[in-house]
PDB file of C-alpha atoms in Angstrom:
ATOM      1  CA  UNK A   1     113.034  -5.299 220.731  1.00  0.00           C
ATOM      2  CA  UNK A   2     116.191  -6.184 222.602  1.00  0.00           C
ATOM      3  CA  UNK A   3     119.585  -7.432 221.488  1.00  0.00           C
ATOM      4  CA  UNK A   4     119.198  -6.276 217.891  1.00  0.00           C
ATOM      5  CA  UNK A   5     121.946  -4.044 216.520  1.00  0.00           C
ATOM      6  CA  UNK A   6     121.620  -1.645 213.602  1.00  0.00           C
ATOM      7  CA  UNK A   7     124.779  -0.911 211.626  1.00  0.00           C
ATOM      8  CA  UNK A   8     125.769   0.209 208.129  1.00  0.00           C
ATOM      9  CA  UNK A   9     125.378  -2.468 205.451  1.00  0.00           C
ATOM     10  CA  UNK A  10     128.663  -3.650 203.925  1.00  0.00           C
ATOM     11  CA  UNK A  11     129.485  -5.824 200.922  1.00  0.00           C
ATOM     12  CA  UNK A  12     129.791  -8.941 203.091  1.00  0.00           C
ATOM     13  CA  UNK A  13     126.151  -8.483 204.100  1.00  0.00           C
ATOM     14  CA  UNK A  14     124.885  -8.970 200.543  1.00  0.00           C
ATOM     15  CA  UNK A  15     124.647 -12.768 200.760  1.00  0.00           C
ATOM     16  CA  UNK A  16     122.636 -12.877 204.024  1.00  0.00           C
ATOM     17  CA  UNK A  17     120.504  -9.983 202.742  1.00  0.00           C
ATOM     18  CA  UNK A  18     119.845 -11.969 199.547  1.00  0.00           C
ATOM     19  CA  UNK A  19     118.717 -14.983 201.592  1.00  0.00           C
ATOM     20  CA  UNK A  20     116.105 -12.795 203.296  1.00  0.00           C
ATOM     21  CA  UNK A  21     115.250 -10.957 200.069  1.00  0.00           C
ATOM     22  CA  UNK A  22     114.498 -14.165 198.185  1.00  0.00           C
ATOM     23  CA  UNK A  23     112.447 -15.594 201.049  1.00  0.00           C
ATOM     24  CA  UNK A  24     110.456 -12.416 201.757  1.00  0.00           C
ATOM     25  CA  UNK A  25     109.984 -11.155 198.181  1.00  0.00           C
ATOM     26  CA  UNK A  26     110.055 -14.252 195.964  1.00  0.00           C
ATOM     27  CA  UNK A  27     108.165 -12.609 193.084  1.00  0.00           C
ATOM     28  CA  UNK A  28     110.014  -9.309 192.932  1.00  0.00           C
ATOM     29  CA  UNK A  29     113.323  -9.781 194.733  1.00  0.00           C
ATOM     30  CA  UNK A  30     116.227  -7.491 193.997  1.00  0.00           C
ATOM     31  CA  UNK A  31     119.349  -9.044 192.488  1.00  0.00           C
ATOM     32  CA  UNK A  32     122.818  -9.178 194.004  1.00  0.00           C
ATOM     33  CA  UNK A  33     123.907  -6.722 191.337  1.00  0.00           C
ATOM     34  CA  UNK A  34     121.291  -4.222 192.455  1.00  0.00           C
ATOM     35  CA  UNK A  35     122.622  -4.358 196.027  1.00  0.00           C
ATOM     36  CA  UNK A  36     126.207  -4.004 194.797  1.00  0.00           C
ATOM     37  CA  UNK A  37     125.153  -0.918 192.822  1.00  0.00           C
ATOM     38  CA  UNK A  38     123.321   0.565 195.796  1.00  0.00           C
ATOM     39  CA  UNK A  39     126.269   0.009 198.142  1.00  0.00           C
ATOM     40  CA  UNK A  40     128.607   1.646 195.623  1.00  0.00           C
ATOM     41  CA  UNK A  41     126.768   4.903 196.430  1.00  0.00           C
ATOM     42  CA  UNK A  42     126.665   4.325 200.228  1.00  0.00           C
ATOM     43  CA  UNK A  43     129.732   6.363 201.175  1.00  0.00           C
ATOM     44  CA  UNK A  44     130.269   9.820 202.683  1.00  0.00           C
ATOM     45  CA  UNK A  45     128.829  12.206 200.120  1.00  0.00           C
ATOM     46  CA  UNK A  46     127.008   9.385 198.300  1.00  0.00           C
ATOM     47  CA  UNK A  47     123.308   9.252 197.576  1.00  0.00           C
ATOM     48  CA  UNK A  48     122.577   6.018 199.443  1.00  0.00           C
ATOM     49  CA  UNK A  49     122.271   4.904 203.075  1.00  0.00           C
ATOM     50  CA  UNK A  50     121.852   1.199 203.859  1.00  0.00           C
ATOM     51  CA  UNK A  51     121.431  -0.387 207.279  1.00  0.00           C
ATOM     52  CA  UNK A  52     121.320  -3.990 208.451  1.00  0.00           C
ATOM     53  CA  UNK A  53     119.877  -5.315 211.684  1.00  0.00           C
ATOM     54  CA  UNK A  54     121.725  -8.180 213.332  1.00  0.00           C
ATOM     55  CA  UNK A  55     120.785 -10.502 216.165  1.00  0.00           C
ATOM     56  CA  UNK A  56     123.138 -11.328 219.083  1.00  0.00           C
ATOM     57  CA  UNK A  57     124.779 -14.057 216.967  1.00  0.00           C
ATOM     58  CA  UNK A  58     125.502 -11.570 214.180  1.00  0.00           C
ATOM     59  CA  UNK A  59     122.876 -12.964 211.787  1.00  0.00           C
ATOM     60  CA  UNK A  60     121.191 -10.412 209.524  1.00  0.00           C
ATOM     61  CA  UNK A  61     117.507 -10.227 210.493  1.00  0.00           C
ATOM     62  CA  UNK A  62     116.516  -7.055 208.655  1.00  0.00           C
ATOM     63  CA  UNK A  63     117.717  -4.333 206.338  1.00  0.00           C
ATOM     64  CA  UNK A  64     116.673  -0.985 204.927  1.00  0.00           C
ATOM     65  CA  UNK A  65     117.865   1.430 202.285  1.00  0.00           C
ATOM     66  CA  UNK A  66     117.466   5.105 201.455  1.00  0.00           C
ATOM     67  CA  UNK A  67     118.267   7.208 198.393  1.00  0.00           C
ATOM     68  CA  UNK A  68     118.564  10.976 198.732  1.00  0.00           C
ATOM     69  CA  UNK A  69     118.955  13.491 195.938  1.00  0.00           C
ATOM     70  CA  UNK A  70     118.753  17.128 196.931  1.00  0.00           C
ATOM     71  CA  UNK A  71     115.793  17.710 199.235  1.00  0.00           C
ATOM     72  CA  UNK A  72     114.021  14.485 198.261  1.00  0.00           C
ATOM     73  CA  UNK A  73     114.470  11.089 199.860  1.00  0.00           C
ATOM     74  CA  UNK A  74     113.134   7.726 198.774  1.00  0.00           C
ATOM     75  CA  UNK A  75     112.864   4.572 200.854  1.00  0.00           C
ATOM     76  CA  UNK A  76     114.411   2.006 198.531  1.00  0.00           C
ATOM     77  CA  UNK A  77     113.732  -1.090 200.602  1.00  0.00           C
ATOM     78  CA  UNK A  78     112.868  -2.247 204.085  1.00  0.00           C
ATOM     79  CA  UNK A  79     112.592  -5.851 205.216  1.00  0.00           C
ATOM     80  CA  UNK A  80     112.354  -7.825 208.441  1.00  0.00           C
ATOM     81  CA  UNK A  81     112.872 -11.561 208.831  1.00  0.00           C
ATOM     82  CA  UNK A  82     109.365 -13.060 208.869  1.00  0.00           C
ATOM     83  CA  UNK A  83     110.260 -15.067 211.987  1.00  0.00           C
ATOM     84  CA  UNK A  84     110.591 -11.882 214.067  1.00  0.00           C
ATOM     85  CA  UNK A  85     108.076  -9.549 212.470  1.00  0.00           C
ATOM     86  CA  UNK A  86     105.761  -7.677 214.814  1.00  0.00           C
ATOM     87  CA  UNK A  87     108.446  -6.936 217.426  1.00  0.00           C
ATOM     88  CA  UNK A  88     109.305  -3.384 216.403  1.00  0.00           C
ATOM     89  CA  UNK A  89     112.256  -3.988 214.099  1.00  0.00           C
ATOM     90  CA  UNK A  90     110.481  -2.529 211.058  1.00  0.00           C
ATOM     91  CA  UNK A  91     109.777   0.638 213.058  1.00  0.00           C
ATOM     92  CA  UNK A  92     113.423   0.809 214.184  1.00  0.00           C
ATOM     93  CA  UNK A  93     114.664   0.476 210.601  1.00  0.00           C
ATOM     94  CA  UNK A  94     112.194   3.086 209.361  1.00  0.00           C
ATOM     95  CA  UNK A  95     113.236   5.437 212.178  1.00  0.00           C
ATOM     96  CA  UNK A  96     116.840   5.072 210.982  1.00  0.00           C
ATOM     97  CA  UNK A  97     115.850   6.036 207.428  1.00  0.00           C
ATOM     98  CA  UNK A  98     113.668   8.982 208.506  1.00  0.00           C
ATOM     99  CA  UNK A  99     116.432  10.346 210.745  1.00  0.00           C
ATOM    100  CA  UNK A 100     119.051   9.921 208.006  1.00  0.00           C
ATOM    101  CA  UNK A 101     116.835  11.708 205.485  1.00  0.00           C
ATOM    102  CA  UNK A 102     116.437  14.597 207.935  1.00  0.00           C
ATOM    103  CA  UNK A 103     120.192  14.711 208.538  1.00  0.00           C
ATOM    104  CA  UNK A 104     120.681  14.973 204.765  1.00  0.00           C
ATOM    105  CA  UNK A 105     118.266  17.908 204.561  1.00  0.00           C
ATOM    106  CA  UNK A 106     115.339  16.173 202.892  1.00  0.00           C
ATOM    107  CA  UNK A 107     112.041  18.034 202.992  1.00  0.00           C
ATOM    108  CA  UNK A 108     110.064  15.013 201.814  1.00  0.00           C
ATOM    109  CA  UNK A 109     110.467  11.266 201.962  1.00  0.00           C
ATOM    110  CA  UNK A 110     108.699   9.020 199.461  1.00  0.00           C
ATOM    111  CA  UNK A 111     108.172   5.286 199.234  1.00  0.00           C
ATOM    112  CA  UNK A 112     106.303   2.673 197.251  1.00  0.00           C
ATOM    113  CA  UNK A 113     104.543  -0.208 198.959  1.00  0.00           C
ATOM    114  CA  UNK A 114     102.557  -3.050 197.463  1.00  0.00           C
ATOM    115  CA  UNK A 115      98.840  -2.292 197.574  1.00  0.00           C
ATOM    116  CA  UNK A 116      98.329  -5.730 199.141  1.00  0.00           C
ATOM    117  CA  UNK A 117     100.867  -5.151 201.958  1.00  0.00           C
ATOM    118  CA  UNK A 118      98.518  -3.650 204.539  1.00  0.00           C
ATOM    119  CA  UNK A 119     100.849  -4.351 207.465  1.00  0.00           C
ATOM    120  CA  UNK A 120     103.597  -2.199 205.953  1.00  0.00           C
ATOM    121  CA  UNK A 121     101.098   0.508 205.015  1.00  0.00           C
ATOM    122  CA  UNK A 122      99.953   0.719 208.646  1.00  0.00           C
ATOM    123  CA  UNK A 123     103.564   1.086 209.816  1.00  0.00           C
ATOM    124  CA  UNK A 124     104.179   3.917 207.367  1.00  0.00           C
ATOM    125  CA  UNK A 125     100.937   5.645 208.373  1.00  0.00           C
ATOM    126  CA  UNK A 126     101.995   5.550 212.051  1.00  0.00           C
ATOM    127  CA  UNK A 127     105.108   7.490 211.027  1.00  0.00           C
ATOM    128  CA  UNK A 128     103.015  10.119 209.252  1.00  0.00           C
ATOM    129  CA  UNK A 129     103.320   8.902 205.650  1.00  0.00           C
ATOM    130  CA  UNK A 130     100.222   9.658 203.568  1.00  0.00           C
ATOM    131  CA  UNK A 131      99.094   8.139 200.240  1.00  0.00           C
ATOM    132  CA  UNK A 132      99.740  10.402 197.248  1.00  0.00           C
ATOM    133  CA  UNK A 133      99.221   8.114 194.255  1.00  0.00           C
ATOM    134  CA  UNK A 134      99.378   4.670 192.695  1.00  0.00           C
ATOM    135  CA  UNK A 135     101.933   3.238 190.277  1.00  0.00           C
ATOM    136  CA  UNK A 136     100.115   0.645 188.147  1.00  0.00           C
ATOM    137  CA  UNK A 137     101.939  -2.654 187.656  1.00  0.00           C
ATOM    138  CA  UNK A 138     104.992  -1.392 189.577  1.00  0.00           C
ATOM    139  CA  UNK A 139     105.939  -4.763 191.065  1.00  0.00           C
ATOM    140  CA  UNK A 140     106.968  -7.161 188.321  1.00  0.00           C
ATOM    141  CA  UNK A 141     106.602  -9.866 187.217  1.00  0.00           C
ATOM    142  CA  UNK A 142     103.483 -10.157 189.435  1.00  0.00           C
ATOM    143  CA  UNK A 143     102.070  -6.922 187.953  1.00  0.00           C
ATOM    144  CA  UNK A 144     101.014  -5.641 191.399  1.00  0.00           C
ATOM    145  CA  UNK A 145     100.295  -1.949 191.887  1.00  0.00           C
ATOM    146  CA  UNK A 146     102.295   0.197 194.299  1.00  0.00           C
ATOM    147  CA  UNK A 147     100.802   2.749 196.640  1.00  0.00           C
ATOM    148  CA  UNK A 148     103.035   5.850 196.691  1.00  0.00           C
ATOM    149  CA  UNK A 149     103.280   7.436 200.143  1.00  0.00           C
ATOM    150  CA  UNK A 150     104.953  10.665 201.280  1.00  0.00           C
ATOM    151  CA  UNK A 151     106.195  12.062 204.565  1.00  0.00           C
ATOM    152  CA  UNK A 152     106.664  15.831 204.553  1.00  0.00           C
ATOM    153  CA  UNK A 153     109.486  17.346 206.614  1.00  0.00           C
ATOM    154  CA  UNK A 154     111.157  14.262 208.143  1.00  0.00           C
ATOM    155  CA  UNK A 155     112.741  15.146 211.483  1.00  0.00           C
ATOM    156  CA  UNK A 156     115.947  14.239 213.290  1.00  0.00           C
ATOM    157  CA  UNK A 157     113.919  13.143 216.305  1.00  0.00           C
ATOM    158  CA  UNK A 158     111.818  10.514 214.534  1.00  0.00           C
ATOM    159  CA  UNK A 159     110.343   8.359 217.227  1.00  0.00           C
ATOM    160  CA  UNK A 160     109.220   4.805 216.971  1.00  0.00           C
ATOM    161  CA  UNK A 161     105.454   5.306 217.306  1.00  0.00           C
ATOM    162  CA  UNK A 162     105.301   2.048 219.247  1.00  0.00           C
ATOM    163  CA  UNK A 163     107.578   3.379 221.977  1.00  0.00           C
ATOM    164  CA  UNK A 164     106.429   6.978 222.364  1.00  0.00           C
TER     165      UNK A 164
END
């Protein structure tokens, strides 16, 4: 994965993020207001960490978000433009979140993933996440269940399992 840059998400990224959000998650997309609320807590000392991935032209091609409260972290969202999936960007974004959770002192990192999203589940498993439960009807309005996964003791040296 070359020529992709990861940087903190800013308010001006909300519109390009929404374009991806609506295309990738048409049934259960977040709203602009949700992203505004999340970014309001993405400051030094805040509970959120959001990252965007941009291509050489500056276009947003992926994004990811983390919430941390005390020793617990939660992957809020992670998305990669469907036109470049399978090239390692999802792993790079997840590495960013795992490393940030470790830097914030988290002893566990949780996430929810659609039970029908096997590709994402495999990515999380490669990072050491393990299933711990199911949230029935979590994704609305489609009423799709979420698999809850947990990574114990995230580390600062999270490595993309695709690159050693």
